[in-house]
């Protein structure tokens, strides 16, 4: 696939997540998907199934959107800088629903193999995410 096709694949991945269409992951993500930066909550299965479990949990507890700010592709990798926004309307592990709006920036690298997302590395602003939910104090408090 060309770098532009790879970027389209990653954009579609986030669009399907934002629609809550986790069934699309069967088409977009390799079965043995390797997440080098998994969510900070334990208990997810490995591979594509674990990715679907994580996104299902976040979709049910903090439905929202991903806005792609920048994207760069070279070879089999796509780097995406994005902003995820949502409202925590449901419980997360150890974090009861707060009704608070949350915003989290992330820089994500996906590796594409055979037209599917095969690996992911990401740097998410989990500190700000947990502060917005009231789990950790902010500097002002």
GROMACS .gro file of N, CA and C in nm:
model
  423
    1UNK      N    1   0.085  -0.119   0.000
    1UNK     CA    2   0.000   0.000   0.000
    1UNK      C    3   0.090   0.124   0.000
    2UNK      N    4   0.041   0.229  -0.061
    2UNK     CA    5   0.116   0.355  -0.065
    2UNK      C    6   0.101   0.428   0.069
    3UNK      N    7   0.189   0.523   0.096
    3UNK     CA    8   0.173   0.602   0.219
    3UNK      C    9   0.036   0.669   0.228
    4UNK      N   10  -0.018   0.718   0.117
    4UNK     CA   11  -0.150   0.781   0.120
    4UNK      C   12  -0.260   0.681   0.153
    5UNK      N   13  -0.248   0.559   0.099
    5UNK     CA   14  -0.346   0.454   0.132
    5UNK      C   15  -0.337   0.417   0.279
    6UNK      N   16  -0.216   0.411   0.331
    6UNK     CA   17  -0.197   0.380   0.473
    6UNK      C   18  -0.260   0.488   0.561
    7UNK      N   19  -0.243   0.615   0.523
    7UNK     CA   20  -0.305   0.724   0.599
    7UNK      C   21  -0.457   0.713   0.595
    8UNK      N   22  -0.512   0.679   0.479
    8UNK     CA   23  -0.658   0.662   0.469
    8UNK      C   24  -0.706   0.549   0.559
    9UNK      N   25  -0.629   0.441   0.566
    9UNK     CA   26  -0.665   0.328   0.654
    9UNK      C   27  -0.672   0.374   0.800
   10UNK      N   28  -0.573   0.449   0.845
   10UNK     CA   29  -0.572   0.496   0.983
   10UNK      C   30  -0.688   0.593   1.007
   11UNK      N   31  -0.715   0.683   0.912
   11UNK     CA   32  -0.827   0.775   0.928
   11UNK      C   33  -0.959   0.698   0.938
   12UNK      N   34  -0.974   0.597   0.854
   12UNK     CA   35  -1.097   0.517   0.860
   12UNK      C   36  -1.108   0.444   0.994
   13UNK      N   37  -0.998   0.394   1.045
   13UNK     CA   38  -0.995   0.329   1.176
   13UNK      C   39  -1.057   0.419   1.283
   14UNK      N   40  -1.013   0.544   1.289
   14UNK     CA   41  -1.067   0.636   1.389
   14UNK      C   42  -1.212   0.675   1.359
   15UNK      N   43  -1.248   0.687   1.233
   15UNK     CA   44  -1.388   0.718   1.198
   15UNK      C   45  -1.481   0.607   1.244
   16UNK      N   46  -1.441   0.482   1.224
   16UNK     CA   47  -1.524   0.369   1.266
   16UNK      C   48  -1.535   0.362   1.418
   17UNK      N   49  -1.427   0.392   1.488
   17UNK     CA   50  -1.433   0.395   1.635
   17UNK      C   51  -1.532   0.501   1.679
   18UNK      N   52  -1.524   0.620   1.617
   18UNK     CA   53  -1.614   0.729   1.655
   18UNK      C   54  -1.760   0.695   1.628
   19UNK      N   55  -1.786   0.608   1.533
   19UNK     CA   56  -1.923   0.562   1.506
   19UNK      C   57  -1.965   0.451   1.601
   20UNK      N   58  -1.871   0.399   1.677
   20UNK     CA   59  -1.901   0.285   1.763
   20UNK      C   60  -1.906   0.154   1.686
   21UNK      N   61  -1.851   0.152   1.565
   21UNK     CA   62  -1.855   0.035   1.479
   21UNK      C   63  -1.732  -0.052   1.502
   22UNK      N   64  -1.733  -0.126   1.610
   22UNK     CA   65  -1.618  -0.211   1.642
   22UNK      C   66  -1.608  -0.332   1.551
   23UNK      N   67  -1.717  -0.368   1.482
   23UNK     CA   68  -1.711  -0.479   1.387
   23UNK      C   69  -1.616  -0.448   1.272
   24UNK      N   70  -1.597  -0.319   1.241
   24UNK     CA   71  -1.505  -0.281   1.134
   24UNK      C   72  -1.362  -0.320   1.166
   25UNK      N   73  -1.332  -0.340   1.295
   25UNK     CA   74  -1.196  -0.378   1.333
   25UNK      C   75  -1.155  -0.511   1.270
   26UNK      N   76  -1.254  -0.599   1.245
   26UNK     CA   77  -1.223  -0.727   1.181
   26UNK      C   78  -1.163  -0.708   1.042
   27UNK      N   79  -1.201  -0.601   0.975
   27UNK     CA   80  -1.150  -0.570   0.842
   27UNK      C   81  -1.022  -0.486   0.847
   28UNK      N   82  -1.011  -0.399   0.946
   28UNK     CA   83  -0.904  -0.299   0.949
   28UNK      C   84  -0.781  -0.339   1.029
   29UNK      N   85  -0.796  -0.435   1.120
   29UNK     CA   86  -0.689  -0.467   1.216
   29UNK      C   87  -0.651  -0.614   1.204
   30UNK      N   88  -0.522  -0.642   1.204
   30UNK     CA   89  -0.473  -0.780   1.200
   30UNK      C   90  -0.515  -0.854   1.326
   31UNK      N   91  -0.542  -0.982   1.312
   31UNK     CA   92  -0.586  -1.062   1.426
   31UNK      C   93  -0.481  -1.064   1.537
   32UNK      N   94  -0.353  -1.067   1.498
   32UNK     CA   95  -0.245  -1.072   1.598
   32UNK      C   96  -0.187  -0.932   1.626
   33UNK      N   97  -0.270  -0.830   1.614
   33UNK     CA   98  -0.233  -0.690   1.640
   33UNK      C   99  -0.154  -0.679   1.770
   34UNK      N  100  -0.046  -0.601   1.765
   34UNK     CA  101   0.039  -0.585   1.882
   34UNK      C  102   0.036  -0.439   1.927
   35UNK      N  103  -0.016  -0.415   2.046
   35UNK     CA  104  -0.027  -0.281   2.103
   35UNK      C  105   0.087  -0.264   2.203
   36UNK      N  106   0.187  -0.185   2.166
   36UNK     CA  107   0.301  -0.161   2.253
   36UNK      C  108   0.270  -0.061   2.363
   37UNK      N  109   0.154   0.005   2.355
   37UNK     CA  110   0.112   0.106   2.454
   37UNK      C  111  -0.034   0.082   2.491
   38UNK      N  112  -0.063  -0.028   2.559
   38UNK     CA  113  -0.204  -0.061   2.588
   38UNK      C  114  -0.266   0.036   2.688
   39UNK      N  115  -0.399   0.033   2.700
   39UNK     CA  116  -0.467   0.119   2.798
   39UNK      C  117  -0.416   0.091   2.940
   40UNK      N  118  -0.433   0.189   3.030
   40UNK     CA  119  -0.380   0.172   3.166
   40UNK      C  120  -0.466   0.083   3.255
   41UNK      N  121  -0.556   0.006   3.196
   41UNK     CA  122  -0.642  -0.083   3.273
   41UNK      C  123  -0.610  -0.228   3.236
   42UNK      N  124  -0.599  -0.318   3.332
   42UNK     CA  125  -0.562  -0.458   3.303
   42UNK      C  126  -0.680  -0.540   3.253
   43UNK      N  127  -0.647  -0.659   3.202
   43UNK     CA  128  -0.749  -0.758   3.174
   43UNK      C  129  -0.793  -0.771   3.030
   44UNK      N  130  -0.728  -0.702   2.935
   44UNK     CA  131  -0.770  -0.713   2.795
   44UNK      C  132  -0.699  -0.831   2.728
   45UNK      N  133  -0.770  -0.897   2.640
   45UNK     CA  134  -0.712  -1.007   2.564
   45UNK      C  135  -0.603  -0.953   2.471
   46UNK      N  136  -0.516  -1.039   2.424
   46UNK     CA  137  -0.416  -0.994   2.327
   46UNK      C  138  -0.480  -0.975   2.188
   47UNK      N  139  -0.407  -0.908   2.100
   47UNK     CA  140  -0.448  -0.897   1.960
   47UNK      C  141  -0.568  -0.809   1.936
   48UNK      N  142  -0.629  -0.833   1.821
   48UNK     CA  143  -0.745  -0.753   1.778
   48UNK      C  144  -0.859  -0.760   1.879
   49UNK      N  145  -0.878  -0.876   1.940
   49UNK     CA  146  -0.988  -0.889   2.036
   49UNK      C  147  -0.968  -0.796   2.155
   50UNK      N  148  -0.845  -0.785   2.204
   50UNK     CA  149  -0.817  -0.694   2.314
   50UNK      C  150  -0.838  -0.548   2.275
   51UNK      N  151  -0.803  -0.514   2.153
   51UNK     CA  152  -0.827  -0.378   2.103
   51UNK      C  153  -0.977  -0.349   2.103
   52UNK      N  154  -1.055  -0.444   2.055
   52UNK     CA  155  -1.201  -0.426   2.053
   52UNK      C  156  -1.257  -0.414   2.195
   53UNK      N  157  -1.205  -0.493   2.289
   53UNK     CA  158  -1.249  -0.483   2.428
   53UNK      C  159  -1.219  -0.345   2.485
   54UNK      N  160  -1.099  -0.294   2.458
   54UNK     CA  161  -1.061  -0.162   2.511
   54UNK      C  162  -1.147  -0.052   2.452
   55UNK      N  163  -1.167  -0.055   2.320
   55UNK     CA  164  -1.248   0.050   2.259
   55UNK      C  165  -1.395   0.038   2.300
   56UNK      N  166  -1.443  -0.083   2.321
   56UNK     CA  167  -1.581  -0.101   2.370
   56UNK      C  168  -1.597  -0.037   2.508
   57UNK      N  169  -1.499  -0.062   2.596
   57UNK     CA  170  -1.505  -0.005   2.730
   57UNK      C  171  -1.504   0.148   2.722
   58UNK      N  172  -1.413   0.204   2.642
   58UNK     CA  173  -1.406   0.350   2.632
   58UNK      C  174  -1.529   0.407   2.562
   59UNK      N  175  -1.582   0.337   2.461
   59UNK     CA  176  -1.701   0.385   2.391
   59UNK      C  177  -1.821   0.389   2.485
   60UNK      N  178  -1.834   0.288   2.569
   60UNK     CA  179  -1.948   0.282   2.662
   60UNK      C  180  -1.933   0.380   2.777
   61UNK      N  181  -1.810   0.409   2.820
   61UNK     CA  182  -1.790   0.497   2.937
   61UNK      C  183  -1.760   0.641   2.899
   62UNK      N  184  -1.694   0.663   2.788
   62UNK     CA  185  -1.659   0.800   2.747
   62UNK      C  186  -1.680   0.818   2.597
   63UNK      N  187  -1.804   0.807   2.549
   63UNK     CA  188  -1.824   0.822   2.405
   63UNK      C  189  -1.777   0.960   2.359
   64UNK      N  190  -1.719   0.962   2.241
   64UNK     CA  191  -1.666   1.088   2.190
   64UNK      C  192  -1.610   1.074   2.051
   65UNK      N  193  -1.511   1.157   2.022
   65UNK     CA  194  -1.455   1.162   1.887
   65UNK      C  195  -1.303   1.173   1.892
   66UNK      N  196  -1.244   1.142   1.780
   66UNK     CA  197  -1.101   1.161   1.757
   66UNK      C  198  -1.087   1.262   1.644
   67UNK      N  199  -1.008   1.365   1.666
   67UNK     CA  200  -0.983   1.463   1.561
   67UNK      C  201  -0.835   1.456   1.523
   68UNK      N  202  -0.809   1.421   1.399
   68UNK     CA  203  -0.672   1.409   1.351
   68UNK      C  204  -0.618   1.550   1.322
   69UNK      N  205  -0.508   1.583   1.388
   69UNK     CA  206  -0.444   1.713   1.373
   69UNK      C  207  -0.335   1.709   1.266
   70UNK      N  208  -0.256   1.604   1.265
   70UNK     CA  209  -0.146   1.586   1.169
   70UNK      C  210  -0.131   1.438   1.140
   71UNK      N  211  -0.081   1.411   1.018
   71UNK     CA  212  -0.052   1.273   0.982
   71UNK      C  213   0.066   1.272   0.887
   72UNK      N  214   0.160   1.182   0.914
   72UNK     CA  215   0.279   1.166   0.830
   72UNK      C  216   0.294   1.016   0.805
   73UNK      N  217   0.322   0.980   0.680
   73UNK     CA  218   0.339   0.838   0.647
   73UNK      C  219   0.467   0.818   0.567
   74UNK      N  220   0.533   0.708   0.599
   74UNK     CA  221   0.650   0.668   0.523
   74UNK      C  222   0.660   0.516   0.532
   75UNK      N  223   0.682   0.454   0.420
   75UNK     CA  224   0.691   0.309   0.419
   75UNK      C  225   0.565   0.246   0.474
   76UNK      N  226   0.580   0.158   0.573
   76UNK     CA  227   0.465   0.087   0.629
   76UNK      C  228   0.414   0.150   0.759
   77UNK      N  229   0.459   0.273   0.791
   77UNK     CA  230   0.418   0.337   0.916
   77UNK      C  231   0.346   0.468   0.892
   78UNK      N  232   0.249   0.495   0.981
   78UNK     CA  233   0.174   0.621   0.980
   78UNK      C  234   0.182   0.680   1.121
   79UNK      N  235   0.222   0.806   1.128
   79UNK     CA  236   0.225   0.878   1.255
   79UNK      C  237   0.107   0.974   1.255
   80UNK      N  238   0.027   0.970   1.359
   80UNK     CA  239  -0.092   1.053   1.370
   80UNK      C  240  -0.089   1.128   1.503
   81UNK      N  241  -0.106   1.259   1.494
   81UNK     CA  242  -0.123   1.340   1.615
   81UNK      C  243  -0.271   1.374   1.622
   82UNK      N  244  -0.333   1.343   1.736
   82UNK     CA  245  -0.478   1.359   1.743
   82UNK      C  246  -0.523   1.413   1.877
   83UNK      N  247  -0.650   1.453   1.878
   83UNK     CA  248  -0.717   1.496   2.000
   83UNK      C  249  -0.841   1.410   2.017
   84UNK      N  250  -0.850   1.341   2.130
   84UNK     CA  251  -0.969   1.261   2.162
   84UNK      C  252  -1.050   1.340   2.264
   85UNK      N  253  -1.181   1.349   2.242
   85UNK     CA  254  -1.270   1.422   2.332
   85UNK      C  255  -1.392   1.337   2.360
   86UNK      N  256  -1.442   1.347   2.481
   86UNK     CA  257  -1.563   1.275   2.518
   86UNK      C  258  -1.615   1.319   2.653
   87UNK      N  259  -1.722   1.255   2.696
   87UNK     CA  260  -1.781   1.282   2.827
   87UNK      C  261  -1.784   1.149   2.902
   88UNK      N  262  -1.732   1.148   3.023
   88UNK     CA  263  -1.731   1.024   3.100
   88UNK      C  264  -1.870   1.002   3.161
   89UNK      N  265  -1.956   0.938   3.083
   89UNK     CA  266  -2.093   0.912   3.125
   89UNK      C  267  -2.110   0.774   3.188
   90UNK      N  268  -2.007   0.692   3.182
   90UNK     CA  269  -2.011   0.560   3.243
   90UNK      C  270  -1.886   0.534   3.323
   91UNK      N  271  -1.888   0.425   3.399
   91UNK     CA  272  -1.775   0.391   3.484
   91UNK      C  273  -1.657   0.338   3.402
   92UNK      N  274  -1.537   0.373   3.445
   92UNK     CA  275  -1.413   0.311   3.401
   92UNK      C  276  -1.362   0.229   3.519
   93UNK      N  277  -1.273   0.133   3.498
   93UNK     CA  278  -1.223   0.054   3.611
   93UNK      C  279  -1.168   0.144   3.722
   94UNK      N  280  -1.232   0.141   3.838
   94UNK     CA  281  -1.189   0.219   3.952
   94UNK      C  282  -1.225   0.367   3.947
   95UNK      N  283  -1.297   0.409   3.843
   95UNK     CA  284  -1.333   0.551   3.827
   95UNK      C  285  -1.482   0.560   3.797
   96UNK      N  286  -1.564   0.589   3.897
   96UNK     CA  287  -1.708   0.603   3.872
   96UNK      C  288  -1.735   0.717   3.774
   97UNK      N  289  -1.848   0.708   3.704
   97UNK     CA  290  -1.886   0.811   3.608
   97UNK      C  291  -1.887   0.948   3.675
   98UNK      N  292  -1.830   1.046   3.605
   98UNK     CA  293  -1.822   1.182   3.660
   98UNK      C  294  -1.908   1.281   3.582
   99UNK      N  295  -1.944   1.249   3.459
   99UNK     CA  296  -2.015   1.343   3.374
   99UNK      C  297  -1.925   1.452   3.320
  100UNK      N  298  -1.797   1.443   3.347
  100UNK     CA  299  -1.702   1.546   3.304
  100UNK      C  300  -1.660   1.525   3.158
  101UNK      N  301  -1.637   1.638   3.092
  101UNK     CA  302  -1.579   1.636   2.959
  101UNK      C  303  -1.429   1.613   2.973
  102UNK      N  304  -1.377   1.526   2.890
  102UNK     CA  305  -1.233   1.498   2.892
  102UNK      C  306  -1.176   1.518   2.752
  103UNK      N  307  -1.054   1.568   2.748
  103UNK     CA  308  -0.979   1.585   2.623
  103UNK      C  309  -0.842   1.526   2.647
  104UNK      N  310  -0.794   1.450   2.549
  104UNK     CA  311  -0.663   1.389   2.562
  104UNK      C  312  -0.591   1.395   2.428
  105UNK      N  313  -0.469   1.445   2.430
  105UNK     CA  314  -0.388   1.446   2.309
  105UNK      C  315  -0.310   1.315   2.303
  106UNK      N  316  -0.275   1.276   2.181
  106UNK     CA  317  -0.196   1.155   2.162
  106UNK      C  318  -0.117   1.165   2.032
  107UNK      N  319  -0.004   1.101   2.032
  107UNK     CA  320   0.073   1.080   1.910
  107UNK      C  321   0.083   0.929   1.894
  108UNK      N  322   0.038   0.879   1.780
  108UNK     CA  323   0.024   0.735   1.760
  108UNK      C  324   0.100   0.695   1.634
  109UNK      N  325   0.175   0.587   1.643
  109UNK     CA  326   0.241   0.529   1.526
  109UNK      C  327   0.176   0.394   1.500
  110UNK      N  328   0.124   0.376   1.380
  110UNK     CA  329   0.069   0.246   1.338
  110UNK      C  330   0.160   0.187   1.231
  111UNK      N  331   0.182   0.058   1.239
  111UNK     CA  332   0.250  -0.015   1.131
  111UNK      C  333   0.144  -0.095   1.057
  112UNK      N  334   0.147  -0.085   0.924
  112UNK     CA  335   0.048  -0.153   0.841
  112UNK      C  336   0.114  -0.273   0.773
  113UNK      N  337   0.043  -0.383   0.772
  113UNK     CA  338   0.090  -0.505   0.707
  113UNK      C  339  -0.028  -0.571   0.636
  114UNK      N  340  -0.013  -0.598   0.509
  114UNK     CA  341  -0.118  -0.663   0.429
  114UNK      C  342  -0.251  -0.588   0.438
  115UNK      N  343  -0.244  -0.455   0.436
  115UNK     CA  344  -0.366  -0.374   0.434
  115UNK      C  345  -0.439  -0.362   0.567
  116UNK      N  346  -0.374  -0.403   0.676
  116UNK     CA  347  -0.436  -0.394   0.809
  116UNK      C  348  -0.338  -0.335   0.909
  117UNK      N  349  -0.393  -0.276   1.015
  117UNK     CA  350  -0.310  -0.226   1.123
  117UNK      C  351  -0.252  -0.346   1.196
  118UNK      N  352  -0.119  -0.351   1.207
  118UNK     CA  353  -0.053  -0.467   1.266
  118UNK      C  354   0.010  -0.436   1.402
  119UNK      N  355   0.060  -0.313   1.420
  119UNK     CA  356   0.124  -0.274   1.545
  119UNK      C  357   0.092  -0.129   1.575
  120UNK      N  358   0.101  -0.094   1.706
  120UNK     CA  359   0.077   0.044   1.748
  120UNK      C  360   0.168   0.081   1.864
  121UNK      N  361   0.223   0.202   1.855
  121UNK     CA  362   0.295   0.264   1.965
  121UNK      C  363   0.226   0.398   1.986
  122UNK      N  364   0.207   0.439   2.110
  122UNK     CA  365   0.142   0.569   2.131
  122UNK      C  366   0.193   0.638   2.256
  123UNK      N  367   0.183   0.768   2.253
  123UNK     CA  368   0.215   0.853   2.366
  123UNK      C  369   0.091   0.936   2.393
  124UNK      N  370   0.017   0.897   2.498
  124UNK     CA  371  -0.109   0.963   2.533
  124UNK      C  372  -0.088   1.047   2.659
  125UNK      N  373  -0.160   1.157   2.667
  125UNK     CA  374  -0.151   1.242   2.786
  125UNK      C  375  -0.244   1.187   2.894
  126UNK      N  376  -0.205   1.074   2.952
  126UNK     CA  377  -0.287   1.009   3.055
  126UNK      C  378  -0.293   1.091   3.183
  127UNK      N  379  -0.189   1.167   3.212
  127UNK     CA  380  -0.190   1.252   3.332
  127UNK      C  381  -0.305   1.351   3.324
  128UNK      N  382  -0.315   1.423   3.212
  128UNK     CA  383  -0.425   1.520   3.197
  128UNK      C  384  -0.560   1.450   3.199
  129UNK      N  385  -0.569   1.333   3.137
  129UNK     CA  386  -0.694   1.256   3.135
  129UNK      C  387  -0.739   1.225   3.279
  130UNK      N  388  -0.648   1.174   3.360
  130UNK     CA  389  -0.682   1.138   3.498
  130UNK      C  390  -0.709   1.262   3.584
  131UNK      N  391  -0.641   1.372   3.554
  131UNK     CA  392  -0.669   1.498   3.626
  131UNK      C  393  -0.808   1.549   3.592
  132UNK      N  394  -0.846   1.542   3.466
  132UNK     CA  395  -0.978   1.589   3.425
  132UNK      C  396  -1.090   1.508   3.489
  133UNK      N  397  -1.063   1.382   3.516
  133UNK     CA  398  -1.163   1.296   3.581
  133UNK      C  399  -1.161   1.311   3.733
  134UNK      N  400  -1.067   1.388   3.785
  134UNK     CA  401  -1.059   1.409   3.930
  134UNK      C  402  -0.987   1.297   4.003
  135UNK      N  403  -0.924   1.205   3.931
  135UNK     CA  404  -0.852   1.094   3.994
  135UNK      C  405  -0.720   1.144   4.054
  136UNK      N  406  -0.654   1.237   3.984
  136UNK     CA  407  -0.529   1.296   4.030
  136UNK      C  408  -0.548   1.446   4.044
  137UNK      N  409  -0.481   1.507   4.138
  137UNK     CA  410  -0.496   1.652   4.153
  137UNK      C  411  -0.429   1.727   4.039
  138UNK      N  412  -0.481   1.845   4.012
  138UNK     CA  413  -0.418   1.936   3.916
  138UNK      C  414  -0.325   2.028   3.993
  139UNK      N  415  -0.231   2.094   3.926
  139UNK     CA  416  -0.141   2.186   3.997
  139UNK      C  417  -0.216   2.295   4.075
  140UNK      N  418  -0.332   2.338   4.026
  140UNK     CA  419  -0.409   2.442   4.094
  140UNK      C  420  -0.464   2.395   4.229
  141UNK      N  421  -0.489   2.263   4.241
  141UNK     CA  422  -0.543   2.211   4.365
  141UNK      C  423  -0.431   2.161   4.451
   0.00000   0.00000   0.00000
